[in-house]
XYZ file of C-alpha atoms in Angstrom:
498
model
C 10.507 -8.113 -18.845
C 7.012 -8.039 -20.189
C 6.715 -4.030 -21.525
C 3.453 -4.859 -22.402
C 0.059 -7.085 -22.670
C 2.168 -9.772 -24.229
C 1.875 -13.065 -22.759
C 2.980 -16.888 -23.014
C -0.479 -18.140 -22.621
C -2.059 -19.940 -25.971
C -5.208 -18.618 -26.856
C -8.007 -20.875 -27.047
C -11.542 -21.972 -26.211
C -12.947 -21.098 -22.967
C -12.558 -24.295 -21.461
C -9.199 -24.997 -22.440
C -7.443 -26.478 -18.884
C -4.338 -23.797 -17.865
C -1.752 -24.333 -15.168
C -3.188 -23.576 -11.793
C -1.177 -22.717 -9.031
C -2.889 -23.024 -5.744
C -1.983 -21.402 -2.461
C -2.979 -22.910 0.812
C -1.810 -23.038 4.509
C -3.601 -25.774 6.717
C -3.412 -23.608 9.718
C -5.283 -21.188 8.292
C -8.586 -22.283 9.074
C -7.656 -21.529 13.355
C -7.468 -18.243 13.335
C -10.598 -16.861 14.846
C -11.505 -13.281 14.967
C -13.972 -13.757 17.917
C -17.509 -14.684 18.973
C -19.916 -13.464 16.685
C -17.501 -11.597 14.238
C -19.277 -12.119 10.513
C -15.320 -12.916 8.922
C -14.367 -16.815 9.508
C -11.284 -17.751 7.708
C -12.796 -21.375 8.737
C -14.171 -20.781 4.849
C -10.817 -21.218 3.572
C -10.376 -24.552 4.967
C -13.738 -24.914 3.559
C -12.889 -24.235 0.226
C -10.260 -26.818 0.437
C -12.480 -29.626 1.480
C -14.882 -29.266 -1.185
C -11.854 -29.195 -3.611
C -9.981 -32.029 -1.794
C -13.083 -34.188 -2.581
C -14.181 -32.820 -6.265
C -10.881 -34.290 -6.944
C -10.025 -30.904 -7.932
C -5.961 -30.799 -6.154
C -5.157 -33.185 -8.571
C -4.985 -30.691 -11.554
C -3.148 -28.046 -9.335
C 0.092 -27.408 -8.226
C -0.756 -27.071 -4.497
C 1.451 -25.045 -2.494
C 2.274 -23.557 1.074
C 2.665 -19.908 1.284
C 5.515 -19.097 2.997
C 4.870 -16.514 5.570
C 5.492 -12.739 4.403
C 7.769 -11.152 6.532
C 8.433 -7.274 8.109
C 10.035 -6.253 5.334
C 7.554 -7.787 2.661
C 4.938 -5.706 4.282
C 6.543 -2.733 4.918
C 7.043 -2.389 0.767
C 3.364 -0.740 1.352
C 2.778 -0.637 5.055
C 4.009 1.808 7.018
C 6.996 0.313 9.424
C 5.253 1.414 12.654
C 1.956 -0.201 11.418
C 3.431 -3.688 11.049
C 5.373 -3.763 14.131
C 2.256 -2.797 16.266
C 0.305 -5.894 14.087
C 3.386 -7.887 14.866
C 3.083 -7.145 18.894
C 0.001 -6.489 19.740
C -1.977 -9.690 21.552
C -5.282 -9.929 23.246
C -3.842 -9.452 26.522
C -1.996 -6.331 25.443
C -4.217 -4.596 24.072
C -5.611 -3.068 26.613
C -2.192 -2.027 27.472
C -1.791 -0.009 24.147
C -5.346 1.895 23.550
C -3.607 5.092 21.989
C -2.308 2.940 19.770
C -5.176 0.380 18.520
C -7.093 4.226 18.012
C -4.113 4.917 15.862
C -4.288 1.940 13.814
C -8.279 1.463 13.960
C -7.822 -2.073 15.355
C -10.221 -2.725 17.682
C -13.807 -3.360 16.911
C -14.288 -4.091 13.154
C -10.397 -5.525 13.375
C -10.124 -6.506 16.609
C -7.225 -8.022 18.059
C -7.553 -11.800 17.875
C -4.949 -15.625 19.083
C -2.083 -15.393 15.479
C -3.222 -11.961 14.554
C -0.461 -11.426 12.847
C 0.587 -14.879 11.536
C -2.432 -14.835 9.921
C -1.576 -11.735 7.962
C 1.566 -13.215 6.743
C -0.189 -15.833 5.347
C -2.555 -13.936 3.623
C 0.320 -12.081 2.331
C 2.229 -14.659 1.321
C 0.190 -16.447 -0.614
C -0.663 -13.319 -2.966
C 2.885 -12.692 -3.023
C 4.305 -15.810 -3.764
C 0.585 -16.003 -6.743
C 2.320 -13.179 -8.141
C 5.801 -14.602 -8.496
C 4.741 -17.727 -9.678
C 3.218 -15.941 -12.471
C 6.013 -13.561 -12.795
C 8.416 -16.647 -13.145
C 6.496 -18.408 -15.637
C 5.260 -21.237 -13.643
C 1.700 -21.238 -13.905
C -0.836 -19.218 -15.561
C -2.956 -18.780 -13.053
C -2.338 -18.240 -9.326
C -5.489 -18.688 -6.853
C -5.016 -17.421 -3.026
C -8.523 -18.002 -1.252
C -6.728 -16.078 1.987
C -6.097 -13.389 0.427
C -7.878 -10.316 -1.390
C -8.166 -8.260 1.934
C -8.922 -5.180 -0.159
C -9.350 -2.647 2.709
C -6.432 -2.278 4.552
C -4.641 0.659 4.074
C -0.665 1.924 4.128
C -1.626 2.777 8.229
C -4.174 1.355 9.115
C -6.670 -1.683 9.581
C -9.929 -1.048 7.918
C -13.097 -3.344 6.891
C -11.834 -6.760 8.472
C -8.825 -6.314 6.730
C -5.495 -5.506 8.315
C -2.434 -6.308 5.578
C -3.252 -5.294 1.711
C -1.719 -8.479 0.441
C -3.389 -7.363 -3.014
C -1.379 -4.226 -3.440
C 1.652 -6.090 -2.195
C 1.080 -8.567 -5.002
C 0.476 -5.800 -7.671
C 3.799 -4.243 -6.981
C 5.504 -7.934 -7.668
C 3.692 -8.465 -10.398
C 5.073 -4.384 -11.519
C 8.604 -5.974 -11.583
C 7.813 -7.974 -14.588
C 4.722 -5.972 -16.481
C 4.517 -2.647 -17.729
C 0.675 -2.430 -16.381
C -0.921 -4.564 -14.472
C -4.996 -4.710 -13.813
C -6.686 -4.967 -10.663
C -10.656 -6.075 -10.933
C -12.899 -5.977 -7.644
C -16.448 -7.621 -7.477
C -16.663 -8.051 -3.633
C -19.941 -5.934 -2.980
C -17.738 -3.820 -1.307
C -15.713 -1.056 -2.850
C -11.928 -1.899 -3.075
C -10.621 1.171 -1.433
C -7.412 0.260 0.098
C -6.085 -0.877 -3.184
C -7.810 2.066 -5.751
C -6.147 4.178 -3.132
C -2.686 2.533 -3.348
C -2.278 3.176 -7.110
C -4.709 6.555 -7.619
C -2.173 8.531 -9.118
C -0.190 6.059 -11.953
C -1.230 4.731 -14.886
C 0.632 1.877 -14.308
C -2.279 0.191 -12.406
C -5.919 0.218 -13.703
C -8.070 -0.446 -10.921
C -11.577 -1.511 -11.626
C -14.156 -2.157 -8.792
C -17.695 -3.438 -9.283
C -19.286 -2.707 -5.786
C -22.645 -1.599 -3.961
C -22.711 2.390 -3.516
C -24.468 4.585 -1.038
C -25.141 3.991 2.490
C -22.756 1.412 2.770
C -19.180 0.264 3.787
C -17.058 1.490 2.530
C -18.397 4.780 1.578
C -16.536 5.324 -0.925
C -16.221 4.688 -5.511
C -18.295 6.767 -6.676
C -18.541 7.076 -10.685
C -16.646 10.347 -10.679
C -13.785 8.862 -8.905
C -11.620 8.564 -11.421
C -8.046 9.152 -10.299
C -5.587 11.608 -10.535
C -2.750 13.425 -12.035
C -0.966 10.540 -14.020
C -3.686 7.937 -12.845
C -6.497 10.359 -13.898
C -9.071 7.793 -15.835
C -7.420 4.763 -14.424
C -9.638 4.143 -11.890
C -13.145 2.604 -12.394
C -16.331 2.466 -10.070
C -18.990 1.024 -10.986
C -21.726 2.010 -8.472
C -24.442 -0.658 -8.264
C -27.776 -1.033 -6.293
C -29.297 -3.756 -4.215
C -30.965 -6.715 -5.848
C -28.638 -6.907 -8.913
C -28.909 -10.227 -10.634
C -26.484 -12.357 -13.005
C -28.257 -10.568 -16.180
C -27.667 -7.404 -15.004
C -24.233 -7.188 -13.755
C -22.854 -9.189 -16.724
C -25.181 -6.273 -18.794
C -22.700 -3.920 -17.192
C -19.184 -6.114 -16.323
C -18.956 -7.635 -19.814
C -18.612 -4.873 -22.419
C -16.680 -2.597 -19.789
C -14.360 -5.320 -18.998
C -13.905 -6.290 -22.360
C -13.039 -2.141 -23.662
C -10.511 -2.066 -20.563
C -8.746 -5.068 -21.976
C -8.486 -3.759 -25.321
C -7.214 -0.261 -24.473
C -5.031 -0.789 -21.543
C -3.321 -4.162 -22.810
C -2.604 -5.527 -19.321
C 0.177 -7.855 -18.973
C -0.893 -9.466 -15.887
C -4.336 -9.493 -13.854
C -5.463 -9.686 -10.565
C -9.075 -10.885 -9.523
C -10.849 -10.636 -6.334
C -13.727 -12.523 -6.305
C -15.338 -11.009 -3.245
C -18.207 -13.887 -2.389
C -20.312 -11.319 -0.563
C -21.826 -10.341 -3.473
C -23.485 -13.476 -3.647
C -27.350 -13.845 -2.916
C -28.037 -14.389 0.528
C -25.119 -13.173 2.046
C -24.895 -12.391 5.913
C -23.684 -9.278 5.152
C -24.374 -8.458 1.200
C -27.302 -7.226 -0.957
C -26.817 -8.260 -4.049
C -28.730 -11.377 -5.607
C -25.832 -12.943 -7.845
C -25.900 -16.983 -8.445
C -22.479 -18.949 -8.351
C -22.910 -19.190 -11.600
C -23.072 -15.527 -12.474
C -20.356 -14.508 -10.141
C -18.197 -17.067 -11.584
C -18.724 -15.717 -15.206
C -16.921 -12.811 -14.221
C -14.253 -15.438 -13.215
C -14.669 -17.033 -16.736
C -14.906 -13.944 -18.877
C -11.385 -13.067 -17.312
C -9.551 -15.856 -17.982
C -10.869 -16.363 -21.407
C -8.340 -13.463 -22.204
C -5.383 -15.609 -21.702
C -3.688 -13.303 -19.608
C -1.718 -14.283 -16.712
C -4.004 -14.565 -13.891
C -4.073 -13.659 -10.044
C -7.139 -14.957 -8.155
C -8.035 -13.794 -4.623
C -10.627 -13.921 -1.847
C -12.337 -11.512 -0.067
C -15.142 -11.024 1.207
C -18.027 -13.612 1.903
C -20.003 -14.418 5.275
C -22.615 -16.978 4.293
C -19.342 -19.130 4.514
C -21.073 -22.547 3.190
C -21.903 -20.084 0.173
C -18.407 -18.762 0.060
C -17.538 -22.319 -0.259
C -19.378 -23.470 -2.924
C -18.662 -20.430 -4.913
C -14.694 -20.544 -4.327
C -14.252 -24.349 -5.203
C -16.576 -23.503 -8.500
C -14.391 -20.976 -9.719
C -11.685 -22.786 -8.860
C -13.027 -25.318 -11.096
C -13.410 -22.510 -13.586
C -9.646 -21.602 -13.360
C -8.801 -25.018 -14.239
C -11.048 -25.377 -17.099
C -13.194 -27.963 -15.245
C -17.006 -28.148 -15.076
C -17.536 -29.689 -11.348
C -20.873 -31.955 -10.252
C -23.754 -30.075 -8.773
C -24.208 -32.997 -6.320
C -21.609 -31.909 -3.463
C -19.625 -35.622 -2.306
C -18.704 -36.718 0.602
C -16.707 -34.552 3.201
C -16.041 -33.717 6.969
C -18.132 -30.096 6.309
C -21.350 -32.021 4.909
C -23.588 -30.761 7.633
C -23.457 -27.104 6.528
C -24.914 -27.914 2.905
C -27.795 -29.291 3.593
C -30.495 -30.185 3.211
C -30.208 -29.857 -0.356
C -26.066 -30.846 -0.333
C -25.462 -29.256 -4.115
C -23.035 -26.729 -5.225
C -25.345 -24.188 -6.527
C -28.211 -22.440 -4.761
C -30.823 -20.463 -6.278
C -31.190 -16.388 -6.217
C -33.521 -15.164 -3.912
C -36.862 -13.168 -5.816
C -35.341 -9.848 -3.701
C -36.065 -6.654 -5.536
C -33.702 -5.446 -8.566
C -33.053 -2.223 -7.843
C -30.725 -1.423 -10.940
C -33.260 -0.418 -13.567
C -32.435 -0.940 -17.372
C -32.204 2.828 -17.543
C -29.750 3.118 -14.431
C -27.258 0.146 -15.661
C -27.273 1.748 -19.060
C -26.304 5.421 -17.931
C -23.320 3.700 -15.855
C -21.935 1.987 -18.637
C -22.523 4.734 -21.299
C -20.681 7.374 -18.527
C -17.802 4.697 -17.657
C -17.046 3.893 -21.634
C -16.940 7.375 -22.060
C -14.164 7.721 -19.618
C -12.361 5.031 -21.069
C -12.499 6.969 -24.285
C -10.120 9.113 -22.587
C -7.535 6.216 -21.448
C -4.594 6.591 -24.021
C -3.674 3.348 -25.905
C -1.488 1.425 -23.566
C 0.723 3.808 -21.943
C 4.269 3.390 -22.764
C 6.180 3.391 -19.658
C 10.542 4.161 -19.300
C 12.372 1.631 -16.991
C 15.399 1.943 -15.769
C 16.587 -0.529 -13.535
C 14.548 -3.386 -11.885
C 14.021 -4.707 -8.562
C 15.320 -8.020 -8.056
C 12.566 -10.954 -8.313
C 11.481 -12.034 -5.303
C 12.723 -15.418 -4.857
C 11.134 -18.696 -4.603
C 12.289 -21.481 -2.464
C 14.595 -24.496 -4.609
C 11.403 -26.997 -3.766
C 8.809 -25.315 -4.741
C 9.985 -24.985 -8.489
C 7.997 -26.818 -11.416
C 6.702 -29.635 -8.966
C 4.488 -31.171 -11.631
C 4.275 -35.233 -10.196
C 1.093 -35.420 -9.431
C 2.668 -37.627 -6.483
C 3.792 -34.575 -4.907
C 0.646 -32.895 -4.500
C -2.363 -33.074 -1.502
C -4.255 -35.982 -0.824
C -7.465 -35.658 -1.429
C -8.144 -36.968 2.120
C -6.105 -34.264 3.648
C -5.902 -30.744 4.286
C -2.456 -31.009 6.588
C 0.280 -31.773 4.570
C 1.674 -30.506 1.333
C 4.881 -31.104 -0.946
C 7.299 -32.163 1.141
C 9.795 -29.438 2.505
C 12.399 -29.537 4.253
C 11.384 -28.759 8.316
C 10.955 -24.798 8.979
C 11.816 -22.826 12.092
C 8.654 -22.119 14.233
C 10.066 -19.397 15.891
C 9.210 -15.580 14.628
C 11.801 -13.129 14.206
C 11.520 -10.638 16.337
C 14.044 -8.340 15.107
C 13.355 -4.553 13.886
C 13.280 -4.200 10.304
C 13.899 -1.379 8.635
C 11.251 -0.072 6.900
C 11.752 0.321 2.921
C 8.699 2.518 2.750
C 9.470 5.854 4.554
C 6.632 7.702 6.221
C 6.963 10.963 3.780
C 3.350 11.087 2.621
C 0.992 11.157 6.142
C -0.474 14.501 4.939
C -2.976 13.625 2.357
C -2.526 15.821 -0.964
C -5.484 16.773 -3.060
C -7.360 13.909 -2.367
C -7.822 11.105 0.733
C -6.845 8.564 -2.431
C -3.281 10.192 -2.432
C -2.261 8.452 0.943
C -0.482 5.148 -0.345
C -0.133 5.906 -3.622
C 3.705 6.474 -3.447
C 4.394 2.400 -2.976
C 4.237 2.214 -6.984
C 7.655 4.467 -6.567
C 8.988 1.455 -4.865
C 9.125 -0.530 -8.158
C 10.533 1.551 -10.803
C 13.068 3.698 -8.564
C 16.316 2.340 -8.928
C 17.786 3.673 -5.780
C 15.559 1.626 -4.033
C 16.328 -1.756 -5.840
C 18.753 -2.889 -2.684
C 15.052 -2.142 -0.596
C 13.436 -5.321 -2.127
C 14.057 -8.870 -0.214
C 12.782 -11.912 -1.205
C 10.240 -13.737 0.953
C 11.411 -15.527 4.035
C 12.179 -18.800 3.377
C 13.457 -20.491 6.938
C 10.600 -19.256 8.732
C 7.433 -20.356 10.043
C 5.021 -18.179 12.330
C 3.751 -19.544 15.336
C 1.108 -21.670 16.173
C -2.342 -20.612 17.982
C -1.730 -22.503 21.236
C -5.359 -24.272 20.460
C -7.181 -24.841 17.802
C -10.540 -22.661 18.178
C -13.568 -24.476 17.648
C -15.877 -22.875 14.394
C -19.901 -23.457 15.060
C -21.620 -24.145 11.353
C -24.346 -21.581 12.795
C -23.777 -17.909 12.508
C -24.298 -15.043 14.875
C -25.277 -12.056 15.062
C -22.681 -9.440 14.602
C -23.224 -6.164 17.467
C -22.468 -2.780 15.020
């Protein structure tokens, strides 16, 4: 057990190449949340092209997820929650209003073909990221599906119906005495800030645009509470921001949290909405400069999770996803984009990097400065890494025999594919369908002090003992269904109806 920031990692140079585990699930690029819906997980498969033809899969270990399962989600989610996501279908739904009300599935999360397959994927990449890391195998662990940063314990919220991040954090928990969570979508990351408000076993730091906007919420004075009081950060940012900027602010903050609370393990959500030009964003950041947040993380040779999140300019969200994955390897990739079956939606230009627009910076010198003076001043208050008793630990969640240390290169994708992966042995396509029981019990639906206090009892999951015999490893002879057909993704996007 790692009791502290220790690590295996060497430290070196910037560039030096680390082993990258990467999570992918062909299938994923189906799911379809509906005509005109801004969120296209048709990114993801994306993503994969560009990196498929960079020549990029050839310095990863490239891996299926296997799908998270009821009782995988229900170590945060509440056990009605996940059994409605696991039921509900288009033609349902309008069977079951009361309860898509409930669960606040219906317009912003609507009800889509794999619904819920999709979510284990997401899940189970982030999970299976974190145990890779947890087990030694890699040093960093990049899951483009996942970093759904919304979803909460009950409910779907923002696009985002299963918090694969928080279920990731409280693997990672098993193995690290504190583990850091950093957010720099352009939207705040609620759902997981809420999660773990109230330990100081998580330090959750989110980088996001404030006022008048989804989700409302991270302002600078949130700052946690009881035990978890100063170990949540907001950093509350205003349209326009450039690369200059938000490194003037990200950098030194970033760099004081790392010193004082000694994380052993980190987890990254690299948000692409806060990209210029976003469909949905308003923030003026190059690939470039998002990605030196990537960089400026890593270079702490720390064991690394890397997620997704938002990001609906998608041929951005491409290009900025197979940079940084790029970045994670320790590889600088050509600004001339090859040769692939997505060509069309990078022209007419076809590079990697796009210029910033000449919007507006509305974060004067004045403004960014105030933030980081009042945010190192609460860090003043953050005790030296916070010792924390253990008694006994949940078992590790177990990997699958064949997915161990598969370093031949000969295993791995093919750069001309996006299908097939290491070679497994053939999985079930049939979804369980039993009831699980839930390990998290529905004690805390009255909110205490706060609206963050809702969810933050999962941590309680990891370091109670009587709860040990709760924790199940992933499902490993399972496969969720197919969509019945493959939904066709148009390059151009619509307008969304708010």
């Amino acid at each position: 057990m790692n009791n502290g920031g220790d690590n295996s990692l060497a430290s070196g140079a910037d560039g030096v190449k680390r082993k990258v585990c990467y999570f992918y699930d062909p299938e994923v690029g189906n799911y379809y949340y509906g005509q005109g819906h801004p969120m296209k997980p048709h990114r993801i498969r994306m993503t994969h092209a560009l990196l498929a033809h960079y020549g990029l899969l050839h310095h990863m270990q490239v891996l299926k997820p296997f799908p998270a399962r009821d009782k995988d989600l229900c170590r945060f989610h509440a056990d009605d929650y996940i059994s409605f996501l696991r039921n509900i279908t288009p033609e349902t739904q309008q069977d079951n209003l009361r309860q898509l009300k409930r669960f606040n599935v219906g317009e912003d999360c609507p009800v889509f073909d794999g619904l819920y397959s999709f979510c284990q994927i997401s899940a189970g990449g982030s999970v299976g990221g974190a145990v890779k890391l947890n087990h030694g195998s890699c040093d960093i662990a990049v899951n483009w599906a996942g970093g759904l940063h919304h979803a909460k314990k009950f409910e779907a919220s923002g696009f985002c119906y299963v918090n694969d991040i928080v279920l990731a954090i409280l693997e990672l928990l098993k193995h690290h005495a504190r583990v850091l969570y950093v957010d720099i979508d352009i939207h705040h990351g609620d759902g997981v800030e809420e999660a773990f408000y109230t330990t100081d076993r998580v330090m959750t730091v989110s980088f996001h645009k404030f006022g008048d906007y989804f989700p409302g919420t991270g302002d600078i004075g949130d700052i946690g509470h009881a035990k978890g009081k100063y170990y949540s950060l907001n950093v509350p940012l205003d349209d326009g921001i450039d690369d200059d900027s938000y490194h003037y602010v990200f950098k030194p903050i970033m760099g004081k949290v790392m010193e004082l609370f000694n994380p052993g393990a980190v987890v990254l959500q690299c948000g692409a909405d806060s990209l210029s030009g976003d469909r949905l964003g308003c923030f003026n950041l190059s690939v470039k400069g998002h990605a030196g947040c990537v960089r400026f993380m890593r270079s702490f040779n720390v064991p690394l999770l890397m997620l997704g999140g938002g990001g609906y300019t998608i041929r951005n969200v491409a290009r900025c996803w197979c940079y940084e994955t790029g970045v994670a390897i320790g590889m600088e990739v050509d600004n001339k984009m090859p040769q692939h079956e997505y060509i069309e939606y990078f022209g007419p230009d076809y590079t990697l990097h796009v210029a910033p627009s000449n919007m507006e910076n509305k974060n004067t010198h004045k403004m960014l400065e105030d933030i980081r003076r009042k945010l190192m001043d609460n860090l003043s208050n953050l005790r030296h890494s916070p010792s924390v008793p253990f008694q006994e630990r949940p078992p590790d969640t177990e990997l699958p025999e064949t997915d161990e240390d598969q370093d031949d290169a000969n295993e791995r994708w093919d750069d001309e594919s996006d299908m097939e992966i290491d070679e497994q042995e053939p999985i079930s396509s049939r979804v369980k369908r039993e009831l699980m029981e839930p390990v998290l019990k529905n004690q805390d639906n009255q909110k205490a002090n706060s609206d963050h206090l809702q969810g933050a009892d999962a941590l309680h999951e990891v370091i109670a003992p009587e709860k040990a015999s709760d924790v199940t490893a992933m499902v490993l002879d399972e496969k969720p269904a197919k969509i019945d057909q493959e939904i066709s993704i148009r390059p151009s996007d619509q307008s969304y109806p708010k």
